[in-house]
Every structure is written in C-alpha cells, then in structure tokens.
Amino acid sequence: DIANRGAVNFVRVFYSAYDSEKRVETIPKFYRPTSTFHWNGNLILHDKLLEFLGGLPATKHDIHTYDCHAVPETTPPSLFITVTGNVSHGSADSNARSFNDLPRVFSQAFLLQPEIPPAIGNTADIKYYIVSDTFRFVG
C-alpha cells in the first residue's frame, strides 16, 4: 500500500512539474548531487541538469501505465517505479508543426529512496528523492 500511494503521488507530481513552465526550478528538487540521470543512453551529471532542462522545448506527457515495487529489505521502503506513455515536445501554440512536436513513446524507470525516515508508524510523512532515473524513447 505504501508503494502504491508513493507511486501515485510521485508520478502525478513529477510529470506535472516536468510539463510546467517552471520545470527548470522544480525538477532539480527531485534529485540529489549523488543521483544519476540517463536520458536516451546519455548520462546527465547533476551539475548539468539545469542546462539540460533549460535546453528542452516545452513537454506534454501522457502517462499510459506505471508500476511500482517496494525494494525488499528497505525500511521505509525504497521504490522502483516504471512508467510508459507518450511525450510531445514543442509549443502547443505554434502554428508550424515539426517532427519534434509529434508524440513519441517513452519508457522511464526511477529508483526512489526515502529522504528522512518518518516518525515511527507514520508512513504518510515519507518524502522520496530520485536516486536513479533512466529515460528512453522507444518509438
């Protein structure tokens, strides 16, 4: 139940932040300096994350499925989340459509770790950060 609630909240908040105009300000808060981020096979170092995000056109994610599993022998549990869907890059206001504006299928996997252990028995207060993030276009 903790894993499912964590996944629902994370997917909703993360992709909403990613698709917002304030992405450059909000997305880095999900990571720590030791986090890893791979985008289509390329490692994006933490100190280059702002530059990378700022260089991307506007996005719109349409999540099709996600799955979450608690990592065994972790308390509170670390979470492994896989996400699939479509993402469009480019401004919806643009009259000129390009190939980049078309939706592309993607797969993304996250390993989340609890930030600070909550008070004993209070699992509602668990806050997670991204340990590992791997994004890949698959279509």
PDB file of C-alpha atoms in Angstrom:
ATOM      1  CA  ASP A   1       0.000   0.000   0.000  1.00  0.00           C
ATOM      2  CA  ILE A   2       2.854   2.432   0.818  1.00  0.00           C
ATOM      3  CA  ALA A   3       4.467   1.691  -2.559  1.00  0.00           C
ATOM      4  CA  ASN A   4       1.235   2.277  -4.456  1.00  0.00           C
ATOM      5  CA  ARG A   5       0.489   5.563  -2.690  1.00  0.00           C
ATOM      6  CA  GLY A   6       4.063   6.686  -3.213  1.00  0.00           C
ATOM      7  CA  ALA A   7       3.914   5.855  -6.922  1.00  0.00           C
ATOM      8  CA  VAL A   8       0.584   7.604  -7.482  1.00  0.00           C
ATOM      9  CA  ASN A   9       1.821  10.765  -5.788  1.00  0.00           C
ATOM     10  CA  PHE A  10       5.256  10.718  -7.383  1.00  0.00           C
ATOM     11  CA  VAL A  11       4.020  10.182 -10.961  1.00  0.00           C
ATOM     12  CA  ARG A  12       1.383  12.905 -10.626  1.00  0.00           C
ATOM     13  CA  VAL A  13       3.721  15.481  -9.080  1.00  0.00           C
ATOM     14  CA  PHE A  14       6.831  14.688 -11.158  1.00  0.00           C
ATOM     15  CA  TYR A  15       5.212  14.846 -14.610  1.00  0.00           C
ATOM     16  CA  SER A  16       3.109  17.861 -13.684  1.00  0.00           C
ATOM     17  CA  ALA A  17       6.314  19.661 -12.660  1.00  0.00           C
ATOM     18  CA  TYR A  18       8.161  18.438 -15.763  1.00  0.00           C
ATOM     19  CA  ASP A  19       5.450  19.797 -18.067  1.00  0.00           C
ATOM     20  CA  SER A  20       5.227  23.156 -16.297  1.00  0.00           C
ATOM     21  CA  GLU A  21       6.883  26.382 -17.367  1.00  0.00           C
ATOM     22  CA  LYS A  22       8.834  26.277 -14.075  1.00  0.00           C
ATOM     23  CA  ARG A  23      10.459  22.902 -14.877  1.00  0.00           C
ATOM     24  CA  VAL A  24      13.998  24.296 -14.511  1.00  0.00           C
ATOM     25  CA  GLU A  25      13.189  25.413 -10.955  1.00  0.00           C
ATOM     26  CA  THR A  26      11.144  22.423  -9.766  1.00  0.00           C
ATOM     27  CA  ILE A  27      12.608  19.269 -11.326  1.00  0.00           C
ATOM     28  CA  PRO A  28      16.105  19.557  -9.768  1.00  0.00           C
ATOM     29  CA  LYS A  29      14.465  19.404  -6.310  1.00  0.00           C
ATOM     30  CA  PHE A  30      13.615  15.751  -7.001  1.00  0.00           C
ATOM     31  CA  TYR A  31      17.336  14.852  -7.266  1.00  0.00           C
ATOM     32  CA  ARG A  32      20.395  14.966  -5.022  1.00  0.00           C
ATOM     33  CA  PRO A  33      24.022  15.567  -6.083  1.00  0.00           C
ATOM     34  CA  THR A  34      24.607  11.796  -5.959  1.00  0.00           C
ATOM     35  CA  SER A  35      21.570  10.981  -8.152  1.00  0.00           C
ATOM     36  CA  THR A  36      22.076   9.590 -11.650  1.00  0.00           C
ATOM     37  CA  PHE A  37      20.041  10.613 -14.684  1.00  0.00           C
ATOM     38  CA  HIS A  38      20.332   8.895 -18.060  1.00  0.00           C
ATOM     39  CA  TRP A  39      18.442  10.377 -20.996  1.00  0.00           C
ATOM     40  CA  ASN A  40      18.395   8.163 -24.093  1.00  0.00           C
ATOM     41  CA  GLY A  41      21.630   6.495 -23.067  1.00  0.00           C
ATOM     42  CA  ASN A  42      23.422   9.736 -22.150  1.00  0.00           C
ATOM     43  CA  LEU A  43      24.449  10.443 -18.582  1.00  0.00           C
ATOM     44  CA  ILE A  44      23.405  13.928 -17.474  1.00  0.00           C
ATOM     45  CA  LEU A  45      25.511  14.930 -14.489  1.00  0.00           C
ATOM     46  CA  HIS A  46      23.790  16.708 -11.624  1.00  0.00           C
ATOM     47  CA  ASP A  47      25.662  19.961 -12.278  1.00  0.00           C
ATOM     48  CA  LYS A  48      24.437  19.921 -15.913  1.00  0.00           C
ATOM     49  CA  LEU A  49      20.779  19.180 -15.099  1.00  0.00           C
ATOM     50  CA  LEU A  50      19.638  22.830 -15.175  1.00  0.00           C
ATOM     51  CA  GLU A  51      21.337  23.383 -18.519  1.00  0.00           C
ATOM     52  CA  PHE A  52      19.783  20.200 -19.930  1.00  0.00           C
ATOM     53  CA  LEU A  53      16.260  21.061 -18.725  1.00  0.00           C
ATOM     54  CA  GLY A  54      16.575  24.642 -19.971  1.00  0.00           C
ATOM     55  CA  GLY A  55      17.531  23.386 -23.422  1.00  0.00           C
ATOM     56  CA  LEU A  56      14.450  21.196 -23.838  1.00  0.00           C
ATOM     57  CA  PRO A  57      11.356  22.535 -25.573  1.00  0.00           C
ATOM     58  CA  ALA A  58       8.035  22.504 -23.734  1.00  0.00           C
ATOM     59  CA  THR A  59       6.736  18.998 -22.983  1.00  0.00           C
ATOM     60  CA  LYS A  60       3.399  17.309 -22.524  1.00  0.00           C
ATOM     61  CA  HIS A  61       3.464  13.812 -21.012  1.00  0.00           C
ATOM     62  CA  ASP A  62       0.532  11.446 -21.421  1.00  0.00           C
ATOM     63  CA  ILE A  63       1.082   8.584 -18.976  1.00  0.00           C
ATOM     64  CA  HIS A  64      -0.302   5.238 -20.124  1.00  0.00           C
ATOM     65  CA  THR A  65       0.905   2.921 -17.366  1.00  0.00           C
ATOM     66  CA  TYR A  66       3.106   2.872 -14.321  1.00  0.00           C
ATOM     67  CA  ASP A  67       4.085   0.137 -11.940  1.00  0.00           C
ATOM     68  CA  CYS A  68       5.736   0.287  -8.553  1.00  0.00           C
ATOM     69  CA  HIS A  69       7.507  -2.223  -6.357  1.00  0.00           C
ATOM     70  CA  ALA A  70       8.917  -1.751  -2.906  1.00  0.00           C
ATOM     71  CA  VAL A  71      12.602  -2.672  -2.791  1.00  0.00           C
ATOM     72  CA  PRO A  72      12.993  -5.683  -0.487  1.00  0.00           C
ATOM     73  CA  GLU A  73      14.744  -5.239   2.853  1.00  0.00           C
ATOM     74  CA  THR A  74      14.458  -1.430   2.890  1.00  0.00           C
ATOM     75  CA  THR A  75      12.582   0.333   5.681  1.00  0.00           C
ATOM     76  CA  PRO A  76      10.827   2.584   4.957  1.00  0.00           C
ATOM     77  CA  PRO A  77      10.762   1.037   1.518  1.00  0.00           C
ATOM     78  CA  SER A  78      12.720   2.396  -1.405  1.00  0.00           C
ATOM     79  CA  LEU A  79      10.540   2.339  -4.522  1.00  0.00           C
ATOM     80  CA  PHE A  80      11.238   1.131  -8.050  1.00  0.00           C
ATOM     81  CA  ILE A  81       8.804   2.772 -10.494  1.00  0.00           C
ATOM     82  CA  THR A  82       8.475   2.144 -14.229  1.00  0.00           C
ATOM     83  CA  VAL A  83       6.434   4.493 -16.409  1.00  0.00           C
ATOM     84  CA  THR A  84       5.336   4.306 -20.050  1.00  0.00           C
ATOM     85  CA  GLY A  85       3.475   6.832 -22.150  1.00  0.00           C
ATOM     86  CA  ASN A  86       3.728   9.445 -24.865  1.00  0.00           C
ATOM     87  CA  VAL A  87       5.564  12.742 -24.733  1.00  0.00           C
ATOM     88  CA  SER A  88       5.258  15.671 -27.121  1.00  0.00           C
ATOM     89  CA  HIS A  89       7.986  18.296 -27.379  1.00  0.00           C
ATOM     90  CA  GLY A  90       7.259  21.804 -28.615  1.00  0.00           C
ATOM     91  CA  SER A  91       4.799  24.561 -28.004  1.00  0.00           C
ATOM     92  CA  ALA A  92       1.126  23.774 -28.438  1.00  0.00           C
ATOM     93  CA  ASP A  93       0.680  27.426 -29.509  1.00  0.00           C
ATOM     94  CA  SER A  94       2.897  27.044 -32.562  1.00  0.00           C
ATOM     95  CA  ASN A  95       1.204  27.067 -35.973  1.00  0.00           C
ATOM     96  CA  ALA A  96       4.234  25.436 -37.574  1.00  0.00           C
ATOM     97  CA  ARG A  97       4.355  21.768 -36.590  1.00  0.00           C
ATOM     98  CA  SER A  98       7.594  19.808 -36.791  1.00  0.00           C
ATOM     99  CA  PHE A  99       8.579  16.207 -36.232  1.00  0.00           C
ATOM    100  CA  ASN A 100       9.577  17.074 -32.670  1.00  0.00           C
ATOM    101  CA  ASP A 101       6.003  18.181 -31.927  1.00  0.00           C
ATOM    102  CA  LEU A 102       4.645  14.682 -32.621  1.00  0.00           C
ATOM    103  CA  PRO A 103       4.053  12.403 -29.623  1.00  0.00           C
ATOM    104  CA  ARG A 104       6.771   9.821 -29.029  1.00  0.00           C
ATOM    105  CA  VAL A 105       6.505   6.688 -26.921  1.00  0.00           C
ATOM    106  CA  PHE A 106       8.807   6.684 -23.889  1.00  0.00           C
ATOM    107  CA  SER A 107       9.762   4.446 -21.013  1.00  0.00           C
ATOM    108  CA  GLN A 108      11.185   5.759 -17.767  1.00  0.00           C
ATOM    109  CA  ALA A 109      12.410   3.973 -14.657  1.00  0.00           C
ATOM    110  CA  PHE A 110      13.029   5.540 -11.256  1.00  0.00           C
ATOM    111  CA  LEU A 111      14.603   4.320  -8.070  1.00  0.00           C
ATOM    112  CA  LEU A 112      13.308   6.437  -5.178  1.00  0.00           C
ATOM    113  CA  GLN A 113      14.748   6.497  -1.700  1.00  0.00           C
ATOM    114  CA  PRO A 114      13.177   7.936   1.449  1.00  0.00           C
ATOM    115  CA  GLU A 115      14.606  11.366   2.282  1.00  0.00           C
ATOM    116  CA  ILE A 116      14.259  11.216   6.048  1.00  0.00           C
ATOM    117  CA  PRO A 117      12.684   8.335   7.913  1.00  0.00           C
ATOM    118  CA  PRO A 118       9.240   9.364   9.196  1.00  0.00           C
ATOM    119  CA  ALA A 119       8.202   9.127  12.801  1.00  0.00           C
ATOM    120  CA  ILE A 120       7.627   5.526  13.840  1.00  0.00           C
ATOM    121  CA  GLY A 121       4.359   4.297  12.410  1.00  0.00           C
ATOM    122  CA  ASN A 122       3.711   7.480  10.390  1.00  0.00           C
ATOM    123  CA  THR A 123       4.148   6.326   6.793  1.00  0.00           C
ATOM    124  CA  ALA A 124       2.122   9.269   5.447  1.00  0.00           C
ATOM    125  CA  ASP A 125       5.118  11.557   6.021  1.00  0.00           C
ATOM    126  CA  ILE A 126       7.580   9.660   3.809  1.00  0.00           C
ATOM    127  CA  LYS A 127       9.325  12.010   1.370  1.00  0.00           C
ATOM    128  CA  TYR A 128      11.274  10.484  -1.516  1.00  0.00           C
ATOM    129  CA  TYR A 129      14.049  11.655  -3.815  1.00  0.00           C
ATOM    130  CA  ILE A 130      15.313  10.181  -7.084  1.00  0.00           C
ATOM    131  CA  VAL A 131      18.407   8.015  -6.720  1.00  0.00           C
ATOM    132  CA  SER A 132      18.353   6.866 -10.351  1.00  0.00           C
ATOM    133  CA  ASP A 133      16.339   7.992 -13.385  1.00  0.00           C
ATOM    134  CA  THR A 134      16.578   6.364 -16.814  1.00  0.00           C
ATOM    135  CA  PHE A 135      14.544   7.829 -19.688  1.00  0.00           C
ATOM    136  CA  ARG A 136      14.354   6.266 -23.170  1.00  0.00           C
ATOM    137  CA  PHE A 137      12.355   6.941 -26.320  1.00  0.00           C
ATOM    138  CA  VAL A 138      11.012   3.608 -27.536  1.00  0.00           C
ATOM    139  CA  GLY A 139       9.029   4.739 -30.545  1.00  0.00           C
TER     140      GLY A 139
END
